[in-house]
Amino acid sequence: MRHEVKRIILLAGLPENLSFTSFRHCGLTEIGDADMTDREILAQSAQTTAKVLPRYVKKTMRQVANGARKHRAARTDGGQMSE
């Protein structure tokens, strides 16, 4: 499969450094940005363990912002702290 993808990349005139894993990394990072849980990402990607997710789901500012929003909501929920 790797060789076929490389052939298509070259025929399409895309950069030579692209590979099959380039597309997998991008897709899983996009899933990570969708605010999905690790279990949901595993279900979508057919990975068998969450240990591999950091390799494929790259950290983005969108994920950081979503995490901060959730953290703030958890702190202020139930009157624990004020915003």
PDB file of N, CA, C and O in Angstrom:
ATOM      1  N   MET A   1       0.832  -1.195   0.000  1.00  0.00           N
ATOM      2  CA  MET A   1       0.000   0.000   0.000  1.00  0.00           C
ATOM      3  C   MET A   1       0.873   1.253   0.000  1.00  0.00           C
ATOM      4  O   MET A   1       0.572   2.216  -0.683  1.00  0.00           O
ATOM      5  N   ARG A   2       1.948   1.195   0.769  1.00  0.00           N
ATOM      6  CA  ARG A   2       2.844   2.346   0.895  1.00  0.00           C
ATOM      7  C   ARG A   2       3.374   2.774  -0.484  1.00  0.00           C
ATOM      8  O   ARG A   2       3.412   3.957  -0.801  1.00  0.00           O
ATOM      9  N   HIS A   3       3.738   1.791  -1.314  1.00  0.00           N
ATOM     10  CA  HIS A   3       4.297   2.104  -2.629  1.00  0.00           C
ATOM     11  C   HIS A   3       3.237   2.700  -3.565  1.00  0.00           C
ATOM     12  O   HIS A   3       3.529   3.611  -4.344  1.00  0.00           O
ATOM     13  N   GLU A   4       2.027   2.191  -3.456  1.00  0.00           N
ATOM     14  CA  GLU A   4       0.940   2.715  -4.295  1.00  0.00           C
ATOM     15  C   GLU A   4       0.616   4.165  -3.926  1.00  0.00           C
ATOM     16  O   GLU A   4       0.403   5.004  -4.787  1.00  0.00           O
ATOM     17  N   VAL A   5       0.578   4.446  -2.634  1.00  0.00           N
ATOM     18  CA  VAL A   5       0.312   5.815  -2.183  1.00  0.00           C
ATOM     19  C   VAL A   5       1.417   6.745  -2.661  1.00  0.00           C
ATOM     20  O   VAL A   5       1.156   7.848  -3.146  1.00  0.00           O
ATOM     21  N   LYS A   6       2.664   6.314  -2.578  1.00  0.00           N
ATOM     22  CA  LYS A   6       3.791   7.143  -3.035  1.00  0.00           C
ATOM     23  C   LYS A   6       3.667   7.412  -4.532  1.00  0.00           C
ATOM     24  O   LYS A   6       3.901   8.525  -5.002  1.00  0.00           O
ATOM     25  N   ARG A   7       3.281   6.399  -5.303  1.00  0.00           N
ATOM     26  CA  ARG A   7       3.110   6.572  -6.749  1.00  0.00           C
ATOM     27  C   ARG A   7       2.032   7.619  -7.049  1.00  0.00           C
ATOM     28  O   ARG A   7       2.218   8.512  -7.878  1.00  0.00           O
ATOM     29  N   ILE A   8       0.928   7.546  -6.326  1.00  0.00           N
ATOM     30  CA  ILE A   8      -0.175   8.497  -6.527  1.00  0.00           C
ATOM     31  C   ILE A   8       0.260   9.907  -6.127  1.00  0.00           C
ATOM     32  O   ILE A   8      -0.058  10.879  -6.808  1.00  0.00           O
ATOM     33  N   ILE A   9       0.995  10.020  -5.030  1.00  0.00           N
ATOM     34  CA  ILE A   9       1.491  11.322  -4.576  1.00  0.00           C
ATOM     35  C   ILE A   9       2.351  11.967  -5.658  1.00  0.00           C
ATOM     36  O   ILE A   9       2.190  13.149  -5.981  1.00  0.00           O
ATOM     37  N   LEU A  10       3.258  11.178  -6.227  1.00  0.00           N
ATOM     38  CA  LEU A  10       4.151  11.714  -7.260  1.00  0.00           C
ATOM     39  C   LEU A  10       3.391  12.065  -8.533  1.00  0.00           C
ATOM     40  O   LEU A  10       3.651  13.104  -9.152  1.00  0.00           O
ATOM     41  N   LEU A  11       2.440  11.227  -8.922  1.00  0.00           N
ATOM     42  CA  LEU A  11       1.623  11.512 -10.110  1.00  0.00           C
ATOM     43  C   LEU A  11       0.794  12.782  -9.939  1.00  0.00           C
ATOM     44  O   LEU A  11       0.556  13.518 -10.894  1.00  0.00           O
ATOM     45  N   ALA A  12       0.364  13.043  -8.708  1.00  0.00           N
ATOM     46  CA  ALA A  12      -0.457  14.225  -8.426  1.00  0.00           C
ATOM     47  C   ALA A  12       0.389  15.489  -8.304  1.00  0.00           C
ATOM     48  O   ALA A  12      -0.154  16.586  -8.170  1.00  0.00           O
ATOM     49  N   GLY A  13       1.719  15.334  -8.329  1.00  0.00           N
ATOM     50  CA  GLY A  13       2.587  16.499  -8.217  1.00  0.00           C
ATOM     51  C   GLY A  13       2.681  17.045  -6.798  1.00  0.00           C
ATOM     52  O   GLY A  13       3.052  18.205  -6.604  1.00  0.00           O
ATOM     53  N   LEU A  14       2.367  16.219  -5.815  1.00  0.00           N
ATOM     54  CA  LEU A  14       2.458  16.634  -4.412  1.00  0.00           C
ATOM     55  C   LEU A  14       3.903  16.509  -3.934  1.00  0.00           C
ATOM     56  O   LEU A  14       4.712  15.822  -4.562  1.00  0.00           O
ATOM     57  N   PRO A  15       4.243  17.150  -2.824  1.00  0.00           N
ATOM     58  CA  PRO A  15       5.617  17.074  -2.321  1.00  0.00           C
ATOM     59  C   PRO A  15       6.065  15.632  -2.071  1.00  0.00           C
ATOM     60  O   PRO A  15       5.301  14.808  -1.564  1.00  0.00           O
ATOM     61  N   GLU A  16       7.305  15.330  -2.427  1.00  0.00           N
ATOM     62  CA  GLU A  16       7.836  13.970  -2.299  1.00  0.00           C
ATOM     63  C   GLU A  16       7.904  13.478  -0.858  1.00  0.00           C
ATOM     64  O   GLU A  16       7.906  12.268  -0.623  1.00  0.00           O
ATOM     65  N   ASN A  17       7.963  14.397   0.097  1.00  0.00           N
ATOM     66  CA  ASN A  17       8.087  13.957   1.492  1.00  0.00           C
ATOM     67  C   ASN A  17       6.759  13.488   2.086  1.00  0.00           C
ATOM     68  O   ASN A  17       6.719  13.016   3.215  1.00  0.00           O
ATOM     69  N   LEU A  18       5.668  13.608   1.345  1.00  0.00           N
ATOM     70  CA  LEU A  18       4.390  13.070   1.819  1.00  0.00           C
ATOM     71  C   LEU A  18       4.445  11.553   1.789  1.00  0.00           C
ATOM     72  O   LEU A  18       5.131  10.965   0.958  1.00  0.00           O
ATOM     73  N   SER A  19       3.714  10.939   2.699  1.00  0.00           N
ATOM     74  CA  SER A  19       3.658   9.479   2.747  1.00  0.00           C
ATOM     75  C   SER A  19       2.267   9.048   3.198  1.00  0.00           C
ATOM     76  O   SER A  19       1.423   9.883   3.533  1.00  0.00           O
ATOM     77  N   PHE A  20       2.053   7.759   3.199  1.00  0.00           N
ATOM     78  CA  PHE A  20       0.781   7.221   3.667  1.00  0.00           C
ATOM     79  C   PHE A  20       0.497   7.680   5.096  1.00  0.00           C
ATOM     80  O   PHE A  20      -0.611   8.079   5.421  1.00  0.00           O
ATOM     81  N   THR A  21       1.527   7.675   5.959  1.00  0.00           N
ATOM     82  CA  THR A  21       1.319   8.071   7.347  1.00  0.00           C
ATOM     83  C   THR A  21       1.020   9.557   7.479  1.00  0.00           C
ATOM     84  O   THR A  21       0.391   9.966   8.446  1.00  0.00           O
ATOM     85  N   SER A  22       1.431  10.365   6.492  1.00  0.00           N
ATOM     86  CA  SER A  22       1.112  11.792   6.529  1.00  0.00           C
ATOM     87  C   SER A  22      -0.401  11.985   6.590  1.00  0.00           C
ATOM     88  O   SER A  22      -0.898  12.828   7.330  1.00  0.00           O
ATOM     89  N   PHE A  23      -1.122  11.199   5.815  1.00  0.00           N
ATOM     90  CA  PHE A  23      -2.571  11.327   5.774  1.00  0.00           C
ATOM     91  C   PHE A  23      -3.202  10.798   7.063  1.00  0.00           C
ATOM     92  O   PHE A  23      -4.158  11.346   7.566  1.00  0.00           O
ATOM     93  N   ARG A  24      -2.641   9.735   7.607  1.00  0.00           N
ATOM     94  CA  ARG A  24      -3.159   9.167   8.846  1.00  0.00           C
ATOM     95  C   ARG A  24      -2.967  10.143  10.001  1.00  0.00           C
ATOM     96  O   ARG A  24      -3.870  10.361  10.797  1.00  0.00           O
ATOM     97  N   HIS A  25      -1.791  10.754  10.090  1.00  0.00           N
ATOM     98  CA  HIS A  25      -1.525  11.720  11.161  1.00  0.00           C
ATOM     99  C   HIS A  25      -2.498  12.891  11.080  1.00  0.00           C
ATOM    100  O   HIS A  25      -3.063  13.303  12.077  1.00  0.00           O
ATOM    101  N   CYS A  26      -2.677  13.407   9.887  1.00  0.00           N
ATOM    102  CA  CYS A  26      -3.555  14.569   9.698  1.00  0.00           C
ATOM    103  C   CYS A  26      -4.990  14.230  10.095  1.00  0.00           C
ATOM    104  O   CYS A  26      -5.639  14.986  10.795  1.00  0.00           O
ATOM    105  N   GLY A  27      -5.467  13.094   9.654  1.00  0.00           N
ATOM    106  CA  GLY A  27      -6.836  12.698   9.954  1.00  0.00           C
ATOM    107  C   GLY A  27      -7.075  12.504  11.439  1.00  0.00           C
ATOM    108  O   GLY A  27      -8.097  12.918  11.977  1.00  0.00           O
ATOM    109  N   LEU A  28      -6.118  11.895  12.122  1.00  0.00           N
ATOM    110  CA  LEU A  28      -6.296  11.669  13.549  1.00  0.00           C
ATOM    111  C   LEU A  28      -6.150  12.950  14.353  1.00  0.00           C
ATOM    112  O   LEU A  28      -6.810  13.129  15.372  1.00  0.00           O
ATOM    113  N   THR A  29      -5.313  13.862  13.906  1.00  0.00           N
ATOM    114  CA  THR A  29      -5.217  15.160  14.580  1.00  0.00           C
ATOM    115  C   THR A  29      -6.532  15.913  14.422  1.00  0.00           C
ATOM    116  O   THR A  29      -7.022  16.536  15.367  1.00  0.00           O
ATOM    117  N   GLU A  30      -7.117  15.820  13.248  1.00  0.00           N
ATOM    118  CA  GLU A  30      -8.417  16.455  13.012  1.00  0.00           C
ATOM    119  C   GLU A  30      -9.482  15.863  13.936  1.00  0.00           C
ATOM    120  O   GLU A  30     -10.307  16.583  14.498  1.00  0.00           O
ATOM    121  N   ILE A  31      -9.441  14.549  14.134  1.00  0.00           N
ATOM    122  CA  ILE A  31     -10.367  13.898  15.062  1.00  0.00           C
ATOM    123  C   ILE A  31     -10.121  14.402  16.484  1.00  0.00           C
ATOM    124  O   ILE A  31     -11.054  14.658  17.236  1.00  0.00           O
ATOM    125  N   GLY A  32      -8.848  14.568  16.855  1.00  0.00           N
ATOM    126  CA  GLY A  32      -8.518  15.102  18.174  1.00  0.00           C
ATOM    127  C   GLY A  32      -9.054  16.503  18.372  1.00  0.00           C
ATOM    128  O   GLY A  32      -9.504  16.862  19.462  1.00  0.00           O
ATOM    129  N   ASP A  33      -9.047  17.297  17.313  1.00  0.00           N
ATOM    130  CA  ASP A  33      -9.590  18.650  17.377  1.00  0.00           C
ATOM    131  C   ASP A  33     -11.109  18.643  17.516  1.00  0.00           C
ATOM    132  O   ASP A  33     -11.699  19.635  17.936  1.00  0.00           O
ATOM    133  N   ALA A  34     -11.732  17.537  17.157  1.00  0.00           N
ATOM    134  CA  ALA A  34     -13.194  17.442  17.224  1.00  0.00           C
ATOM    135  C   ALA A  34     -13.685  17.199  18.645  1.00  0.00           C
ATOM    136  O   ALA A  34     -14.860  16.949  18.862  1.00  0.00           O
ATOM    137  N   ASP A  35     -12.757  17.261  19.608  1.00  0.00           N
ATOM    138  CA  ASP A  35     -13.124  17.146  21.025  1.00  0.00           C
ATOM    139  C   ASP A  35     -13.670  15.758  21.357  1.00  0.00           C
ATOM    140  O   ASP A  35     -14.580  15.621  22.165  1.00  0.00           O
ATOM    141  N   MET A  36     -13.113  14.723  20.711  1.00  0.00           N
ATOM    142  CA  MET A  36     -13.534  13.351  20.967  1.00  0.00           C
ATOM    143  C   MET A  36     -12.689  12.757  22.095  1.00  0.00           C
ATOM    144  O   MET A  36     -11.540  13.139  22.289  1.00  0.00           O
ATOM    145  N   THR A  37     -13.256  11.822  22.818  1.00  0.00           N
ATOM    146  CA  THR A  37     -12.512  11.123  23.865  1.00  0.00           C
ATOM    147  C   THR A  37     -11.561  10.121  23.218  1.00  0.00           C
ATOM    148  O   THR A  37     -11.701   9.775  22.041  1.00  0.00           O
ATOM    149  N   ASP A  38     -10.607   9.634  23.996  1.00  0.00           N
ATOM    150  CA  ASP A  38      -9.684   8.620  23.488  1.00  0.00           C
ATOM    151  C   ASP A  38     -10.438   7.389  22.985  1.00  0.00           C
ATOM    152  O   ASP A  38     -10.088   6.821  21.954  1.00  0.00           O
ATOM    153  N   ARG A  39     -11.457   6.975  23.708  1.00  0.00           N
ATOM    154  CA  ARG A  39     -12.236   5.794  23.300  1.00  0.00           C
ATOM    155  C   ARG A  39     -12.940   6.042  21.969  1.00  0.00           C
ATOM    156  O   ARG A  39     -13.011   5.155  21.128  1.00  0.00           O
ATOM    157  N   GLU A  40     -13.454   7.247  21.766  1.00  0.00           N
ATOM    158  CA  GLU A  40     -14.117   7.570  20.500  1.00  0.00           C
ATOM    159  C   GLU A  40     -13.101   7.602  19.363  1.00  0.00           C
ATOM    160  O   GLU A  40     -13.388   7.132  18.258  1.00  0.00           O
ATOM    161  N   ILE A  41     -11.916   8.134  19.634  1.00  0.00           N
ATOM    162  CA  ILE A  41     -10.864   8.160  18.614  1.00  0.00           C
ATOM    163  C   ILE A  41     -10.450   6.735  18.254  1.00  0.00           C
ATOM    164  O   ILE A  41     -10.273   6.410  17.071  1.00  0.00           O
ATOM    165  N   LEU A  42     -10.311   5.876  19.260  1.00  0.00           N
ATOM    166  CA  LEU A  42      -9.961   4.483  18.995  1.00  0.00           C
ATOM    167  C   LEU A  42     -11.011   3.814  18.110  1.00  0.00           C
ATOM    168  O   LEU A  42     -10.677   3.066  17.185  1.00  0.00           O
ATOM    169  N   ALA A  43     -12.267   4.085  18.373  1.00  0.00           N
ATOM    170  CA  ALA A  43     -13.336   3.494  17.578  1.00  0.00           C
ATOM    171  C   ALA A  43     -13.285   3.981  16.137  1.00  0.00           C
ATOM    172  O   ALA A  43     -13.495   3.211  15.198  1.00  0.00           O
ATOM    173  N   GLN A  44     -12.987   5.251  15.923  1.00  0.00           N
ATOM    174  CA  GLN A  44     -12.932   5.817  14.577  1.00  0.00           C
ATOM    175  C   GLN A  44     -11.705   5.355  13.796  1.00  0.00           C
ATOM    176  O   GLN A  44     -11.768   5.161  12.598  1.00  0.00           O
ATOM    177  N   SER A  45     -10.584   5.180  14.495  1.00  0.00           N
ATOM    178  CA  SER A  45      -9.320   4.921  13.813  1.00  0.00           C
ATOM    179  C   SER A  45      -8.955   3.448  13.724  1.00  0.00           C
ATOM    180  O   SER A  45      -8.000   3.098  13.050  1.00  0.00           O
ATOM    181  N   ALA A  46      -9.685   2.607  14.413  1.00  0.00           N
ATOM    182  CA  ALA A  46      -9.407   1.172  14.459  1.00  0.00           C
ATOM    183  C   ALA A  46      -8.083   0.855  15.146  1.00  0.00           C
ATOM    184  O   ALA A  46      -7.535  -0.219  14.968  1.00  0.00           O
ATOM    185  N   GLN A  47      -7.562   1.788  15.930  1.00  0.00           N
ATOM    186  CA  GLN A  47      -6.393   1.501  16.750  1.00  0.00           C
ATOM    187  C   GLN A  47      -6.838   0.582  17.880  1.00  0.00           C
ATOM    188  O   GLN A  47      -8.008   0.571  18.263  1.00  0.00           O
ATOM    189  N   THR A  48      -5.905  -0.175  18.423  1.00  0.00           N
ATOM    190  CA  THR A  48      -6.282  -1.124  19.469  1.00  0.00           C
ATOM    191  C   THR A  48      -5.933  -0.644  20.867  1.00  0.00           C
ATOM    192  O   THR A  48      -6.451  -1.179  21.846  1.00  0.00           O
ATOM    193  N   THR A  49      -5.075   0.353  20.986  1.00  0.00           N
ATOM    194  CA  THR A  49      -4.677   0.838  22.295  1.00  0.00           C
ATOM    195  C   THR A  49      -4.485   2.351  22.270  1.00  0.00           C
ATOM    196  O   THR A  49      -4.043   2.904  21.259  1.00  0.00           O
ATOM    197  N   ALA A  50      -4.803   2.977  23.379  1.00  0.00           N
ATOM    198  CA  ALA A  50      -4.662   4.435  23.463  1.00  0.00           C
ATOM    199  C   ALA A  50      -3.194   4.863  23.536  1.00  0.00           C
ATOM    200  O   ALA A  50      -2.887   6.032  23.344  1.00  0.00           O
ATOM    201  N   LYS A  51      -2.286   3.910  23.783  1.00  0.00           N
ATOM    202  CA  LYS A  51      -0.867   4.258  23.877  1.00  0.00           C
ATOM    203  C   LYS A  51      -0.310   4.837  22.581  1.00  0.00           C
ATOM    204  O   LYS A  51       0.640   5.599  22.615  1.00  0.00           O
ATOM    205  N   VAL A  52      -0.904   4.487  21.444  1.00  0.00           N
ATOM    206  CA  VAL A  52      -0.389   4.975  20.158  1.00  0.00           C
ATOM    207  C   VAL A  52      -0.946   6.344  19.782  1.00  0.00           C
ATOM    208  O   VAL A  52      -0.440   6.994  18.873  1.00  0.00           O
ATOM    209  N   LEU A  53      -1.977   6.797  20.472  1.00  0.00           N
ATOM    210  CA  LEU A  53      -2.623   8.047  20.075  1.00  0.00           C
ATOM    211  C   LEU A  53      -1.690   9.252  20.091  1.00  0.00           C
ATOM    212  O   LEU A  53      -1.754  10.075  19.166  1.00  0.00           O
ATOM    213  N   PRO A  54      -0.818   9.415  21.087  1.00  0.00           N
ATOM    214  CA  PRO A  54       0.074  10.581  21.041  1.00  0.00           C
ATOM    215  C   PRO A  54       0.965  10.616  19.792  1.00  0.00           C
ATOM    216  O   PRO A  54       1.364  11.677  19.337  1.00  0.00           O
ATOM    217  N   ARG A  55       1.240   9.462  19.214  1.00  0.00           N
ATOM    218  CA  ARG A  55       2.039   9.420  17.990  1.00  0.00           C
ATOM    219  C   ARG A  55       1.275  10.022  16.807  1.00  0.00           C
ATOM    220  O   ARG A  55       1.843  10.666  15.947  1.00  0.00           O
ATOM    221  N   TYR A  56      -0.036   9.803  16.769  1.00  0.00           N
ATOM    222  CA  TYR A  56      -0.831  10.213  15.623  1.00  0.00           C
ATOM    223  C   TYR A  56      -1.630  11.496  15.845  1.00  0.00           C
ATOM    224  O   TYR A  56      -1.844  12.260  14.922  1.00  0.00           O
ATOM    225  N   VAL A  57      -2.122  11.710  17.046  1.00  0.00           N
ATOM    226  CA  VAL A  57      -2.937  12.892  17.331  1.00  0.00           C
ATOM    227  C   VAL A  57      -2.009  13.973  17.869  1.00  0.00           C
ATOM    228  O   VAL A  57      -1.646  13.972  19.034  1.00  0.00           O
ATOM    229  N   LYS A  58      -1.609  14.878  17.010  1.00  0.00           N
ATOM    230  CA  LYS A  58      -0.691  15.941  17.401  1.00  0.00           C
ATOM    231  C   LYS A  58      -1.426  17.010  18.200  1.00  0.00           C
ATOM    232  O   LYS A  58      -2.590  17.310  17.948  1.00  0.00           O
ATOM    233  N   LYS A  59      -0.739  17.595  19.162  1.00  0.00           N
ATOM    234  CA  LYS A  59      -1.339  18.641  19.989  1.00  0.00           C
ATOM    235  C   LYS A  59      -1.520  19.910  19.153  1.00  0.00           C
ATOM    236  O   LYS A  59      -0.615  20.324  18.441  1.00  0.00           O
ATOM    237  N   THR A  60      -2.703  20.492  19.242  1.00  0.00           N
ATOM    238  CA  THR A  60      -2.990  21.739  18.534  1.00  0.00           C
ATOM    239  C   THR A  60      -3.533  22.766  19.520  1.00  0.00           C
ATOM    240  O   THR A  60      -3.975  22.416  20.620  1.00  0.00           O
ATOM    241  N   MET A  61      -3.515  24.012  19.135  1.00  0.00           N
ATOM    242  CA  MET A  61      -4.044  25.075  19.990  1.00  0.00           C
ATOM    243  C   MET A  61      -5.546  24.899  20.214  1.00  0.00           C
ATOM    244  O   MET A  61      -6.061  25.255  21.263  1.00  0.00           O
ATOM    245  N   ARG A  62      -6.232  24.327  19.265  1.00  0.00           N
ATOM    246  CA  ARG A  62      -7.661  24.088  19.438  1.00  0.00           C
ATOM    247  C   ARG A  62      -7.902  23.109  20.587  1.00  0.00           C
ATOM    248  O   ARG A  62      -8.805  23.287  21.400  1.00  0.00           O
ATOM    249  N   GLN A  63      -7.078  22.059  20.662  1.00  0.00           N
ATOM    250  CA  GLN A  63      -7.199  21.100  21.751  1.00  0.00           C
ATOM    251  C   GLN A  63      -6.886  21.752  23.093  1.00  0.00           C
ATOM    252  O   GLN A  63      -7.559  21.497  24.089  1.00  0.00           O
ATOM    253  N   VAL A  64      -5.868  22.614  23.118  1.00  0.00           N
ATOM    254  CA  VAL A  64      -5.510  23.325  24.350  1.00  0.00           C
ATOM    255  C   VAL A  64      -6.665  24.214  24.800  1.00  0.00           C
ATOM    256  O   VAL A  64      -7.035  24.239  25.976  1.00  0.00           O
ATOM    257  N   ALA A  65      -7.261  24.932  23.853  1.00  0.00           N
ATOM    258  CA  ALA A  65      -8.383  25.819  24.177  1.00  0.00           C
ATOM    259  C   ALA A  65      -9.583  25.018  24.671  1.00  0.00           C
ATOM    260  O   ALA A  65     -10.239  25.411  25.648  1.00  0.00           O
ATOM    261  N   ASN A  66      -9.882  23.886  24.025  1.00  0.00           N
ATOM    262  CA  ASN A  66     -11.001  23.053  24.475  1.00  0.00           C
ATOM    263  C   ASN A  66     -10.760  22.521  25.883  1.00  0.00           C
ATOM    264  O   ASN A  66     -11.663  22.486  26.713  1.00  0.00           O
ATOM    265  N   GLY A  67      -9.526  22.099  26.155  1.00  0.00           N
ATOM    266  CA  GLY A  67      -9.184  21.607  27.488  1.00  0.00           C
ATOM    267  C   GLY A  67      -9.329  22.689  28.542  1.00  0.00           C
ATOM    268  O   GLY A  67      -9.842  22.449  29.638  1.00  0.00           O
ATOM    269  N   ALA A  68      -8.876  23.897  28.227  1.00  0.00           N
ATOM    270  CA  ALA A  68      -8.983  25.012  29.165  1.00  0.00           C
ATOM    271  C   ALA A  68     -10.453  25.350  29.433  1.00  0.00           C
ATOM    272  O   ALA A  68     -10.843  25.606  30.578  1.00  0.00           O
ATOM    273  N   ARG A  69     -11.266  25.311  28.382  1.00  0.00           N
ATOM    274  CA  ARG A  69     -12.700  25.587  28.534  1.00  0.00           C
ATOM    275  C   ARG A  69     -13.355  24.547  29.441  1.00  0.00           C
ATOM    276  O   ARG A  69     -14.109  24.882  30.360  1.00  0.00           O
ATOM    277  N   LYS A  70     -13.028  23.278  29.230  1.00  0.00           N
ATOM    278  CA  LYS A  70     -13.596  22.214  30.060  1.00  0.00           C
ATOM    279  C   LYS A  70     -13.118  22.330  31.505  1.00  0.00           C
ATOM    280  O   LYS A  70     -13.892  22.136  32.442  1.00  0.00           O
ATOM    281  N   HIS A  71     -11.851  22.653  31.672  1.00  0.00           N
ATOM    282  CA  HIS A  71     -11.295  22.803  33.015  1.00  0.00           C
ATOM    283  C   HIS A  71     -11.996  23.944  33.754  1.00  0.00           C
ATOM    284  O   HIS A  71     -12.395  23.814  34.910  1.00  0.00           O
ATOM    285  N   ARG A  72     -12.147  25.073  33.076  1.00  0.00           N
ATOM    286  CA  ARG A  72     -12.814  26.229  33.677  1.00  0.00           C
ATOM    287  C   ARG A  72     -14.260  25.877  34.034  1.00  0.00           C
ATOM    288  O   ARG A  72     -14.743  26.214  35.106  1.00  0.00           O
ATOM    289  N   ALA A  73     -14.947  25.148  33.146  1.00  0.00           N
ATOM    290  CA  ALA A  73     -16.338  24.769  33.403  1.00  0.00           C
ATOM    291  C   ALA A  73     -16.433  23.839  34.610  1.00  0.00           C
ATOM    292  O   ALA A  73     -17.342  23.967  35.431  1.00  0.00           O
ATOM    293  N   ALA A  74     -15.484  22.923  34.734  1.00  0.00           N
ATOM    294  CA  ALA A  74     -15.501  21.997  35.862  1.00  0.00           C
ATOM    295  C   ALA A  74     -15.225  22.725  37.176  1.00  0.00           C
ATOM    296  O   ALA A  74     -15.806  22.396  38.209  1.00  0.00           O
ATOM    297  N   ARG A  75     -14.351  23.718  37.136  1.00  0.00           N
ATOM    298  CA  ARG A  75     -14.026  24.473  38.358  1.00  0.00           C
ATOM    299  C   ARG A  75     -15.183  25.342  38.809  1.00  0.00           C
ATOM    300  O   ARG A  75     -15.398  25.532  40.000  1.00  0.00           O
ATOM    301  N   THR A  76     -15.915  25.909  37.868  1.00  0.00           N
ATOM    302  CA  THR A  76     -16.991  26.822  38.228  1.00  0.00           C
ATOM    303  C   THR A  76     -18.317  26.108  38.402  1.00  0.00           C
ATOM    304  O   THR A  76     -19.246  26.654  38.971  1.00  0.00           O
ATOM    305  N   ASP A  77     -18.427  24.882  37.928  1.00  0.00           N
ATOM    306  CA  ASP A  77     -19.669  24.118  38.040  1.00  0.00           C
ATOM    307  C   ASP A  77     -19.922  23.754  39.495  1.00  0.00           C
ATOM    308  O   ASP A  77     -19.051  23.296  40.195  1.00  0.00           O
ATOM    309  N   GLY A  78     -21.097  23.992  39.959  1.00  0.00           N
ATOM    310  CA  GLY A  78     -21.445  23.650  41.335  1.00  0.00           C
ATOM    311  C   GLY A  78     -20.960  24.644  42.369  1.00  0.00           C
ATOM    312  O   GLY A  78     -20.927  24.350  43.557  1.00  0.00           O
ATOM    313  N   GLY A  79     -20.536  25.819  41.932  1.00  0.00           N
ATOM    314  CA  GLY A  79     -20.145  26.859  42.858  1.00  0.00           C
ATOM    315  C   GLY A  79     -18.797  26.683  43.517  1.00  0.00           C
ATOM    316  O   GLY A  79     -18.512  27.297  44.540  1.00  0.00           O
ATOM    317  N   GLN A  80     -17.930  25.854  42.980  1.00  0.00           N
ATOM    318  CA  GLN A  80     -16.614  25.642  43.582  1.00  0.00           C
ATOM    319  C   GLN A  80     -15.748  26.896  43.524  1.00  0.00           C
ATOM    320  O   GLN A  80     -15.057  27.224  44.477  1.00  0.00           O
ATOM    321  N   MET A  81     -15.776  27.573  42.402  1.00  0.00           N
ATOM    322  CA  MET A  81     -14.991  28.798  42.240  1.00  0.00           C
ATOM    323  C   MET A  81     -15.749  29.726  41.297  1.00  0.00           C
ATOM    324  O   MET A  81     -16.551  29.287  40.493  1.00  0.00           O
ATOM    325  N   SER A  82     -15.452  30.987  41.358  1.00  0.00           N
ATOM    326  CA  SER A  82     -16.071  31.919  40.435  1.00  0.00           C
ATOM    327  C   SER A  82     -15.154  32.109  39.233  1.00  0.00           C
ATOM    328  O   SER A  82     -13.961  31.875  39.308  1.00  0.00           O
ATOM    329  N   GLU A  83     -15.724  32.537  38.123  1.00  0.00           N
ATOM    330  CA  GLU A  83     -14.921  32.845  36.946  1.00  0.00           C
ATOM    331  C   GLU A  83     -14.257  34.149  37.190  1.00  0.00           C
ATOM    332  O   GLU A  83     -13.314  34.544  36.772  1.00  0.00           O
TER     333      GLU A  83
END
